[in-house]
CSV table of C-alpha atoms in Angstrom, one decimal:
chain,number,residue,atom,x,y,z
A,1,MET,CA,89.7,146.0,-26.0
A,2,ARG,CA,92.4,143.9,-24.6
A,3,GLN,CA,94.5,141.7,-27.0
A,4,PRO,CA,94.2,137.9,-26.7
A,5,PRO,CA,96.8,136.2,-24.6
A,6,VAL,CA,100.0,135.2,-26.4
A,7,ASN,CA,100.9,131.8,-24.9
A,8,THR,CA,99.5,128.7,-26.4
A,9,LEU,CA,99.4,125.2,-25.0
A,10,ALA,CA,101.9,122.4,-26.0
A,11,PRO,CA,101.3,121.0,-29.4
A,12,GLU,CA,101.4,117.6,-28.0
A,13,SER,CA,98.1,118.4,-26.2
A,14,ILE,CA,96.2,117.6,-29.4
A,15,ASN,CA,97.4,113.9,-29.3
A,16,ALA,CA,96.7,113.7,-25.6
A,17,TRP,CA,93.2,114.9,-26.1
A,18,LYS,CA,92.7,112.6,-29.1
A,19,LEU,CA,93.8,109.7,-26.8
A,20,THR,CA,91.4,110.8,-24.1
A,21,GLY,CA,88.6,111.1,-26.7
A,22,ALA,CA,89.3,107.7,-28.0
A,23,PHE,CA,89.1,106.2,-24.4
A,24,TYR,CA,85.6,107.8,-23.9
A,25,GLU,CA,84.5,106.8,-27.4
A,26,SER,CA,85.4,103.2,-26.7
A,27,VAL,CA,82.9,103.2,-23.9
A,28,LEU,CA,80.2,104.5,-26.3
A,29,TRP,CA,81.1,101.7,-28.8
A,30,LEU,CA,80.8,99.1,-26.1
A,31,ILE,CA,77.3,100.3,-25.3
A,32,THR,CA,76.4,100.4,-28.9
A,33,ILE,CA,77.5,96.9,-29.5
A,34,ALA,CA,75.8,95.7,-26.4
A,35,VAL,CA,72.5,97.4,-27.4
A,36,ALA,CA,72.9,95.7,-31.0
A,37,VAL,CA,73.4,92.4,-29.4
A,38,VAL,CA,70.4,92.8,-27.0
A,39,SER,CA,68.3,94.1,-29.9
A,40,TYR,CA,69.1,91.0,-31.9
A,41,ILE,CA,68.4,88.6,-29.0
A,42,PHE,CA,65.0,90.2,-28.0
A,43,ASP,CA,64.0,91.0,-31.6
A,44,TRP,CA,63.9,94.9,-31.0
A,45,PRO,CA,63.4,97.1,-33.9
A,46,TYR,CA,66.6,97.3,-35.9
A,47,TRP,CA,66.6,101.1,-36.3
A,48,ILE,CA,67.7,101.3,-32.7
A,49,GLY,CA,71.0,99.7,-33.5
A,50,ILE,CA,71.4,101.7,-36.7
A,51,ALA,CA,70.7,105.0,-34.8
A,52,LEU,CA,73.2,104.2,-32.1
A,53,PHE,CA,75.8,103.3,-34.7
A,54,ILE,CA,75.3,106.6,-36.6
A,55,ILE,CA,75.5,108.5,-33.3
A,56,SER,CA,78.7,106.6,-32.4
A,57,ILE,CA,80.3,107.4,-35.8
A,58,LEU,CA,79.5,111.1,-35.5
A,59,SER,CA,80.7,111.4,-31.9
A,60,THR,CA,83.9,109.6,-32.7
A,61,ILE,CA,84.6,112.0,-35.6
A,62,LEU,CA,83.8,115.0,-33.5
A,63,THR,CA,85.6,113.9,-30.3
A,64,ILE,CA,88.8,112.5,-31.8
A,65,PHE,CA,89.3,114.3,-35.0
A,66,MET,CA,87.8,117.7,-34.7
A,67,LEU,CA,87.5,119.0,-31.2
A,68,PRO,CA,91.1,118.5,-30.1
A,69,LYS,CA,92.5,120.8,-32.9
A,70,LEU,CA,89.7,123.5,-32.4
A,71,ARG,CA,90.3,123.4,-28.6
A,72,PHE,CA,94.2,123.8,-29.1
A,73,ARG,CA,93.6,126.8,-31.5
A,74,LYS,CA,91.4,128.6,-29.1
A,75,TRP,CA,93.2,128.0,-25.8
A,76,ARG,CA,95.6,130.9,-24.7
A,77,TYR,CA,97.0,132.3,-21.5
A,78,GLU,CA,99.2,135.0,-20.4
A,79,LEU,CA,100.8,135.9,-17.1
A,80,PHE,CA,101.2,139.4,-15.9
A,81,GLU,CA,102.5,140.8,-12.6
A,82,GLN,CA,99.0,141.6,-11.3
A,83,GLU,CA,96.8,138.9,-13.0
A,84,ILE,CA,96.5,135.7,-15.1
A,85,TYR,CA,94.6,136.1,-18.4
A,86,ILE,CA,93.0,132.9,-19.7
A,87,GLN,CA,91.1,132.5,-22.9
A,88,HIS,CA,89.4,129.4,-24.1
A,89,GLY,CA,86.1,128.1,-25.7
A,90,ILE,CA,85.0,126.8,-29.1
A,91,LEU,CA,81.4,128.1,-29.4
A,92,ILE,CA,81.4,130.2,-26.4
A,93,MET,CA,84.6,132.1,-25.8
A,94,SER,CA,85.5,132.6,-22.2
A,95,ARG,CA,88.0,135.3,-21.2
A,96,THR,CA,89.1,135.2,-17.6
A,97,LEU,CA,91.3,137.6,-15.5
A,98,VAL,CA,92.4,136.0,-12.3
A,99,PRO,CA,93.9,138.7,-9.9
A,100,MET,CA,97.1,137.6,-8.3
A,101,ILE,CA,95.8,138.9,-4.9
A,102,ARG,CA,92.9,136.3,-5.1
A,103,VAL,CA,95.2,133.2,-5.8
A,104,GLN,CA,95.2,130.9,-2.8
A,105,HIS,CA,97.3,128.1,-4.2
A,106,VAL,CA,98.6,126.8,-7.5
A,107,ASP,CA,99.1,123.1,-8.4
A,108,THR,CA,100.2,121.0,-11.2
A,109,LYS,CA,98.5,117.7,-12.1
A,110,GLN,CA,99.1,115.0,-14.6
A,111,GLY,CA,96.9,112.1,-15.6
A,112,PRO,CA,97.9,109.0,-17.5
A,113,PHE,CA,97.2,110.5,-21.0
A,114,LEU,CA,99.0,113.7,-20.2
A,115,LYS,CA,101.8,111.8,-18.7
A,116,LYS,CA,102.3,109.7,-21.9
A,117,TYR,CA,103.1,113.0,-23.7
A,118,GLN,CA,105.0,114.4,-20.7
A,119,LEU,CA,102.4,117.1,-20.2
A,120,ALA,CA,100.9,118.6,-17.0
A,121,SER,CA,98.0,121.0,-16.2
A,122,VAL,CA,98.3,124.0,-13.9
A,123,THR,CA,95.4,124.5,-11.4
A,124,ILE,CA,94.9,127.9,-9.8
A,125,SER,CA,92.6,128.1,-6.9
A,126,THR,CA,90.9,131.2,-5.6
A,127,ALA,CA,88.3,131.4,-2.8
A,128,ALA,CA,85.5,131.3,-5.3
A,129,THR,CA,86.6,128.7,-8.0
A,130,THR,CA,89.4,126.8,-9.6
A,131,HIS,CA,91.0,127.7,-13.0
A,132,GLU,CA,93.0,125.3,-15.1
A,133,ILE,CA,95.5,125.8,-17.8
A,134,PRO,CA,95.5,122.3,-19.4
A,135,ALA,CA,98.4,120.4,-21.3
A,136,LEU,CA,101.5,122.3,-20.8
A,137,ARG,CA,105.0,120.8,-21.1
A,138,GLU,CA,106.0,119.5,-17.7
A,139,GLU,CA,108.8,121.9,-17.4
A,140,ASP,CA,106.7,124.8,-18.5
A,141,ALA,CA,103.9,123.8,-16.0
A,142,SER,CA,106.4,123.7,-13.2
A,143,ALA,CA,107.9,127.0,-14.1
A,144,LEU,CA,104.4,128.6,-14.4
A,145,ARG,CA,103.3,127.2,-11.1
A,146,ASP,CA,106.4,128.6,-9.4
A,147,ARG,CA,106.1,132.0,-11.1
A,148,ILE,CA,102.4,132.3,-10.2
A,149,SER,CA,103.3,131.3,-6.6
A,150,ALA,CA,106.0,133.8,-6.4
A,151,LEU,CA,103.8,136.6,-7.7
A,152,ALA,CA,100.8,135.7,-5.5
A,153,ARG,CA,103.2,135.7,-2.5
A,154,VAL,CA,104.4,139.2,-3.4
A,155,GLU,CA,100.8,140.4,-3.6
A,156,GLU,CA,100.0,139.0,-0.2
A,157,ASP,CA,103.0,140.9,1.2
A,158,ASP,CA,101.6,144.2,-0.1
A,159,VAL,CA,98.3,143.7,1.6
């Protein structure tokens, strides 16, 4: 059996994912508050507001405090001359080998939450699908993108 990949994501990715989770949870809390207000106005059963409040608390704990750390611990990648090895997943572990010969293009991207922590994601496109290595330091993401591009170009020359 193949050993797990050795490279991890940037430790700052935990904070970026917590911030992203807080953004999405704020939408859930706004919906919970709106339902509570509507329930009060229209005299709906009070258990609806309590159930949404409990769901919101559990979701916030899970999304902001637990998942980012678990996700960071499980995410790994490694670059070889012939392939890219990606491993991720919390409940279901996914191990993917992307052959260099299949790489069509490779990009880096950066949203506002990743930009705050000077992180970027590397997106690897093949004919069938797209693979992403999230939350690397900007310089590491650029170096990885350039290295994959160089290795993929060599593979195309061999064909």
